[in-house]
Amino acid sequence: MFTFRVGIRFLMEDNEYQIRNIQGTNIELENLCYNKLIQMKTLDELLEKWQKNELIFKRNSEKKKNKNTLEEFSLLPEKKKEEARRRYKILKPVLDGEVFVSEINEYLRRLEVGRTQFYVWKKKWEEIGDIRGLVSGDKGPKTGSRNKVVVKMIEDIVEEFCYSGENHTDVSLHAELALRIKETNELREKEDKINNISISQFRREKKKLIDQYRVDQAKLGSVEAKRRKVGTTKEVLTTRPLERVEIDWTPAHMMLINPATGKAERPTFIYGIDKYTGYPLGFYFTFDDVNTAALKQCLLHIIMPKHYIKELYPEVKNRWITYGKPEVIVLDNASVNESLDFEDACLQLGIEIQYTKVASGNQKGTIERGFRTLNDRYFHSMFGTTFSNPQEKGLYDSQGKACITINTFIYMVHLMLVDDLAQSYSEKRKGTPADLWAKALEFNPHLSFPLTQTVDDLKLALMSGLATRKVQESGVMIEKEYYNSSSLMELRSKLKAKYSNKEYHVRVRYDLADMREVYVWDEFKGYYIKAIQTGIERRGITYPEHILERKLEKAEGKNPNPKEEILNKAEVRRKILNLQDADAKASKRRKANKSEQVIVDQEIESVDTDLAGISGLDWSESDQPIALVAPLKVQTENKPDLRNNRTSSSNKIKKRSSSSKDRVENIQSDLNNEDTQQFIDFEISLVSEGLKNGNRT
């Protein structure tokens, strides 16, 4: 962790600076790149630079990080995390000064930890600054197969020797195991004999089986053993800000409009207060069940500087001056608070967690009083309040009266915390939280509030949004918005080259309270790269955007009448299908008529006729033959086309039989038809005219 103190170095505006002197909030800087040029900056200006990622603290050690330290601690294998926690537990008393240098050898001997190994851990901790420096590498003994008979023997040895109160070394216990294995093998056949295990493997199995509480109970008594297990129960006095921070959560006594559903719902309010000053440090609220993600978001708000107040909430008169990493966080014993994910994040930042007993609200009375003050002074007087109990509520319609939106509620909470609670005089503390905070800095110039090297380090440890996405040409999509950068496109090219046509996904982290940017894990470089929301200009985003605001836009973008739209789509589809079927039937009829016409034409051509130009027409023997001229194909355009004629006579002609007698009878009957008679008269007139003109065949 890093603080603004004399001698610290950092990079800002492409120059390296060193703090030479601090006078109150004014900091004298020495520019090491320009002949030791002296500049003056205020603490707020430097904090704002750090928050914008324009100021990066410089490490004392330039040694390259171990690859494992680059990974998030919460995402490491559980075995590695457990080993790192054990090493930190051994280191902590020495780091806190509880074990003096002269006592280290005896301390390590009792823990059976090698001196060289201990100082390797200590050196890594000093280089990295958090628990990731204690993560073991991949080298070391592999876990062998576990013989159930041997494990049962070790369990019996632990039960017999370790809970009696005397000290038994691992060497002596391992020897006892070897003797029992030998005695067992004497009664077994050669192929069934049991192999002994090494002392290191014996230690690992013993560690899994032993109950430290029972060991302490036998040696120190029940009271001391319980104190070591659950911690002290007496009130802890604090002497400085951020020494002890109480965090709790409870359903707010009011209903708000949930942007995701548009309905009135009761949110859960997560809140943090400084024990020493009573200053509100940060908050977070959610409509979902409280989980470690919400707790981490609240802790992130507690640590971050809050310079957005003057621009985002101009009605807030005072500055929110709190920031920095707490030393100890006090939580109740709810199962959500005991999540290893939250503990891992605190270990990574070097924050200690203390859990209170069941139903022991007095152990975190500061936060309990803070909730009661907010409810009684504000929430119970707002539209949609639920009051404290049903009797007090009476017939008040909390859901019907609810009308406050998320943005308005956040604005109101800033007014409550910064302009009221932080400025309210406390007789117990003899001052307002804001005055006590300022005086603590005034009378303790050495007091500083730790920050991570960059703001990205802090966000990656505590931001709660986690997703896996495929990198597309437009970037990665989170909550219907694309995020992209040149680094992300470079990563996409490498991933395509490595995985070829296979599916590949990347891990994406994002801040639920600031959706302007996301962080994508680069497996080739071993760290997260940043991607910016591509729709910032389109949507006019300037300030941090809450995840609920994104859900609000999604809800507003939904169709207000989805059922009507579905029915409309079905009606249009049905009409299209009807038109399609109609065309299909018409096409089928045309094909059938065409094939039928071909058959008729073939029948007409196959019939012998004595009358040229009138196919299929025969004369009776009593009629005199008439010599006809050229085929009717060369006749005038006024000649009617028999093939296209749809008269009843043509239809009758199609149905005539092949018998010549029947055809003659049919022709004679057709002569009575007026249309047929006109046609024959017309043909005869044409023939006569041709004879007059001398056109003989």
mmCIF file of C-alpha atoms in Angstrom, residues 366-540:
data_model
loop_
_atom_site.group_PDB
_atom_site.id
_atom_site.type_symbol
_atom_site.label_atom_id
_atom_site.label_comp_id
_atom_site.label_asym_id
_atom_site.label_seq_id
_atom_site.Cartn_x
_atom_site.Cartn_y
_atom_site.Cartn_z
ATOM 1 C CA THR A 366 -22.078 2.474 15.788
ATOM 2 C CA ILE A 367 -23.552 1.101 12.588
ATOM 3 C CA GLU A 368 -26.772 0.013 14.344
ATOM 4 C CA ARG A 369 -27.328 3.572 15.596
ATOM 5 C CA GLY A 370 -26.507 4.877 12.132
ATOM 6 C CA PHE A 371 -29.319 2.818 10.570
ATOM 7 C CA ARG A 372 -31.757 3.907 13.265
ATOM 8 C CA THR A 373 -30.889 7.573 12.666
ATOM 9 C CA LEU A 374 -31.450 7.293 8.896
ATOM 10 C CA ASN A 375 -34.783 5.515 9.357
ATOM 11 C CA ASP A 376 -36.172 7.791 12.060
ATOM 12 C CA ARG A 377 -34.884 11.077 10.668
ATOM 13 C CA TYR A 378 -35.474 10.548 6.950
ATOM 14 C CA PHE A 379 -36.868 7.268 5.588
ATOM 15 C CA HIS A 380 -40.017 7.274 7.760
ATOM 16 C CA SER A 381 -41.012 10.683 6.358
ATOM 17 C CA MET A 382 -40.613 9.832 2.658
ATOM 18 C CA PHE A 383 -43.155 8.699 0.094
ATOM 19 C CA GLY A 384 -43.422 4.903 0.171
ATOM 20 C CA THR A 385 -42.084 4.425 3.710
ATOM 21 C CA THR A 386 -42.736 1.059 5.364
ATOM 22 C CA PHE A 387 -42.216 2.421 8.917
ATOM 23 C CA SER A 388 -40.640 0.253 11.616
ATOM 24 C CA ASN A 389 -43.556 -2.078 12.333
ATOM 25 C CA PRO A 390 -47.040 -2.909 10.945
ATOM 26 C CA GLN A 391 -48.839 -1.185 13.838
ATOM 27 C CA GLU A 392 -47.080 2.090 13.114
ATOM 28 C CA LYS A 393 -47.813 1.722 9.409
ATOM 29 C CA GLY A 394 -51.572 1.242 9.882
ATOM 30 C CA LEU A 395 -53.440 1.588 6.575
ATOM 31 C CA TYR A 396 -50.673 3.523 4.829
ATOM 32 C CA ASP A 397 -50.232 2.237 1.254
ATOM 33 C CA SER A 398 -46.431 2.016 0.985
ATOM 34 C CA GLN A 399 -46.446 0.419 -2.447
ATOM 35 C CA GLY A 400 -49.031 2.785 -3.873
ATOM 36 C CA LYS A 401 -47.252 5.863 -2.530
ATOM 37 C CA ALA A 402 -43.803 4.804 -3.761
ATOM 38 C CA CYS A 403 -42.511 7.107 -6.504
ATOM 39 C CA ILE A 404 -38.828 7.793 -5.750
ATOM 40 C CA THR A 405 -36.350 6.667 -8.431
ATOM 41 C CA ILE A 406 -32.824 5.370 -8.032
ATOM 42 C CA ASN A 407 -31.077 8.604 -9.084
ATOM 43 C CA THR A 408 -33.152 10.710 -6.702
ATOM 44 C CA PHE A 409 -32.550 8.292 -3.833
ATOM 45 C CA ILE A 410 -28.756 8.339 -4.321
ATOM 46 C CA TYR A 411 -28.843 12.151 -4.406
ATOM 47 C CA MET A 412 -30.850 12.224 -1.154
ATOM 48 C CA VAL A 413 -28.509 9.778 0.602
ATOM 49 C CA HIS A 414 -25.523 12.013 -0.218
ATOM 50 C CA LEU A 415 -27.353 14.945 1.364
ATOM 51 C CA MET A 416 -28.175 12.876 4.468
ATOM 52 C CA LEU A 417 -24.657 11.553 5.003
ATOM 53 C CA VAL A 418 -22.451 14.490 3.994
ATOM 54 C CA ASP A 419 -24.486 17.547 4.964
ATOM 55 C CA ASP A 420 -26.281 16.147 8.034
ATOM 56 C CA LEU A 421 -24.735 13.127 9.757
ATOM 57 C CA ALA A 422 -21.129 14.144 9.096
ATOM 58 C CA GLN A 423 -21.882 17.631 10.476
ATOM 59 C CA SER A 424 -23.958 16.574 13.515
ATOM 60 C CA TYR A 425 -22.370 17.197 16.927
ATOM 61 C CA SER A 426 -21.781 14.147 19.135
ATOM 62 C CA GLU A 427 -21.641 14.716 22.897
ATOM 63 C CA LYS A 428 -19.994 11.351 23.378
ATOM 64 C CA ARG A 429 -17.172 12.156 20.962
ATOM 65 C CA LYS A 430 -17.229 15.909 21.725
ATOM 66 C CA GLY A 431 -17.332 17.073 18.125
ATOM 67 C CA THR A 432 -18.797 16.479 14.684
ATOM 68 C CA PRO A 433 -17.467 13.581 12.604
ATOM 69 C CA ALA A 434 -16.051 16.017 10.046
ATOM 70 C CA ASP A 435 -14.222 18.034 12.734
ATOM 71 C CA LEU A 436 -12.866 14.910 14.425
ATOM 72 C CA TRP A 437 -11.573 13.619 11.102
ATOM 73 C CA ALA A 438 -9.858 16.933 10.287
ATOM 74 C CA LYS A 439 -8.367 17.263 13.806
ATOM 75 C CA ALA A 440 -6.994 13.731 13.636
ATOM 76 C CA LEU A 441 -5.017 14.727 10.558
ATOM 77 C CA GLU A 442 -3.992 18.053 12.105
ATOM 78 C CA PHE A 443 -2.615 16.596 15.352
ATOM 79 C CA ASN A 444 -1.133 13.516 13.663
ATOM 80 C CA PRO A 445 0.793 14.729 10.595
ATOM 81 C CA HIS A 446 2.233 11.242 10.174
ATOM 82 C CA LEU A 447 -1.278 9.789 9.862
ATOM 83 C CA SER A 448 -1.973 8.719 6.297
ATOM 84 C CA PHE A 449 -4.585 6.604 4.579
ATOM 85 C CA PRO A 450 -3.151 3.844 2.363
ATOM 86 C CA LEU A 451 -4.010 3.541 -1.333
ATOM 87 C CA THR A 452 -3.087 0.952 -3.951
ATOM 88 C CA GLN A 453 -0.401 1.710 -6.532
ATOM 89 C CA THR A 454 -3.060 2.539 -9.139
ATOM 90 C CA VAL A 455 -6.817 2.931 -9.007
ATOM 91 C CA ASP A 456 -7.082 -0.082 -11.338
ATOM 92 C CA ASP A 457 -5.461 -2.286 -8.682
ATOM 93 C CA LEU A 458 -8.162 -1.294 -6.205
ATOM 94 C CA LYS A 459 -11.006 -1.780 -8.650
ATOM 95 C CA LEU A 460 -9.790 -5.197 -9.782
ATOM 96 C CA ALA A 461 -9.654 -6.358 -6.167
ATOM 97 C CA LEU A 462 -13.169 -5.174 -5.284
ATOM 98 C CA MET A 463 -15.252 -4.717 -8.422
ATOM 99 C CA SER A 464 -17.970 -7.379 -8.487
ATOM 100 C CA GLY A 465 -19.043 -7.664 -12.105
ATOM 101 C CA LEU A 466 -17.668 -10.861 -13.629
ATOM 102 C CA ALA A 467 -18.546 -12.385 -17.007
ATOM 103 C CA THR A 468 -17.030 -14.430 -19.835
ATOM 104 C CA ARG A 469 -17.388 -13.070 -23.349
ATOM 105 C CA LYS A 470 -16.097 -13.668 -26.853
ATOM 106 C CA VAL A 471 -14.084 -10.809 -28.346
ATOM 107 C CA GLN A 472 -15.872 -9.652 -31.490
ATOM 108 C CA GLU A 473 -14.934 -7.032 -34.074
ATOM 109 C CA SER A 474 -16.912 -4.486 -32.043
ATOM 110 C CA GLY A 475 -15.302 -5.566 -28.753
ATOM 111 C CA VAL A 476 -16.975 -7.324 -25.815
ATOM 112 C CA MET A 477 -20.639 -6.804 -24.951
ATOM 113 C CA ILE A 478 -21.781 -6.173 -21.370
ATOM 114 C CA GLU A 479 -25.397 -5.212 -20.652
ATOM 115 C CA LYS A 480 -26.163 -4.588 -24.351
ATOM 116 C CA GLU A 481 -23.246 -2.145 -24.800
ATOM 117 C CA TYR A 482 -19.941 -2.763 -26.589
ATOM 118 C CA TYR A 483 -16.546 -2.020 -25.002
ATOM 119 C CA ASN A 484 -13.440 -1.750 -27.144
ATOM 120 C CA SER A 485 -9.834 -0.523 -27.273
ATOM 121 C CA SER A 486 -6.714 -0.984 -29.387
ATOM 122 C CA SER A 487 -5.290 -3.360 -26.769
ATOM 123 C CA LEU A 488 -8.433 -5.477 -26.944
ATOM 124 C CA MET A 489 -8.201 -5.771 -30.737
ATOM 125 C CA GLU A 490 -4.559 -6.794 -30.389
ATOM 126 C CA LEU A 491 -5.640 -9.482 -27.927
ATOM 127 C CA ARG A 492 -8.342 -10.645 -30.360
ATOM 128 C CA SER A 493 -5.743 -11.166 -33.101
ATOM 129 C CA LYS A 494 -3.571 -13.253 -30.778
ATOM 130 C CA LEU A 495 -6.507 -15.349 -29.629
ATOM 131 C CA LYS A 496 -7.601 -16.053 -33.205
ATOM 132 C CA ALA A 497 -4.070 -17.136 -34.107
ATOM 133 C CA LYS A 498 -3.786 -19.388 -31.052
ATOM 134 C CA TYR A 499 -7.224 -21.043 -31.121
ATOM 135 C CA SER A 500 -7.767 -20.987 -34.902
ATOM 136 C CA ASN A 501 -11.411 -21.951 -35.532
ATOM 137 C CA LYS A 502 -12.081 -23.083 -31.956
ATOM 138 C CA GLU A 503 -14.362 -21.179 -29.547
ATOM 139 C CA TYR A 504 -12.508 -18.948 -27.114
ATOM 140 C CA HIS A 505 -13.749 -16.624 -24.372
ATOM 141 C CA VAL A 506 -12.120 -14.047 -22.124
ATOM 142 C CA ARG A 507 -12.790 -13.080 -18.512
ATOM 143 C CA VAL A 508 -14.286 -9.584 -18.093
ATOM 144 C CA ARG A 509 -14.403 -7.642 -14.805
ATOM 145 C CA TYR A 510 -16.475 -4.477 -14.329
ATOM 146 C CA ASP A 511 -17.544 -2.082 -11.581
ATOM 147 C CA LEU A 512 -21.278 -2.251 -10.812
ATOM 148 C CA ALA A 513 -21.215 1.429 -9.816
ATOM 149 C CA ASP A 514 -19.234 2.672 -12.837
ATOM 150 C CA MET A 515 -20.117 1.063 -16.181
ATOM 151 C CA ARG A 516 -18.037 3.411 -18.340
ATOM 152 C CA GLU A 517 -15.189 0.907 -18.696
ATOM 153 C CA VAL A 518 -14.441 -2.795 -18.219
ATOM 154 C CA TYR A 519 -11.273 -4.845 -17.720
ATOM 155 C CA VAL A 520 -10.426 -7.872 -19.895
ATOM 156 C CA TRP A 521 -7.899 -10.533 -18.854
ATOM 157 C CA ASP A 522 -5.000 -10.801 -21.316
ATOM 158 C CA GLU A 523 -3.630 -14.334 -20.968
ATOM 159 C CA PHE A 524 -0.561 -13.458 -23.035
ATOM 160 C CA LYS A 525 0.551 -10.451 -20.961
ATOM 161 C CA GLY A 526 -0.676 -11.776 -17.609
ATOM 162 C CA TYR A 527 -2.742 -8.752 -16.566
ATOM 163 C CA TYR A 528 -6.019 -6.963 -17.272
ATOM 164 C CA ILE A 529 -6.394 -4.511 -20.134
ATOM 165 C CA LYS A 530 -8.968 -1.750 -20.216
ATOM 166 C CA ALA A 531 -11.823 -1.323 -22.718
ATOM 167 C CA ILE A 532 -13.998 1.793 -22.960
ATOM 168 C CA GLN A 533 -17.732 1.846 -23.664
ATOM 169 C CA THR A 534 -18.149 2.743 -27.340
ATOM 170 C CA GLY A 535 -21.543 4.366 -26.775
ATOM 171 C CA ILE A 536 -20.323 7.030 -24.331
ATOM 172 C CA GLU A 537 -20.678 9.898 -26.816
ATOM 173 C CA ARG A 538 -23.995 8.622 -28.164
ATOM 174 C CA ARG A 539 -25.447 8.299 -24.683
ATOM 175 C CA GLY A 540 -23.782 11.416 -23.289
#
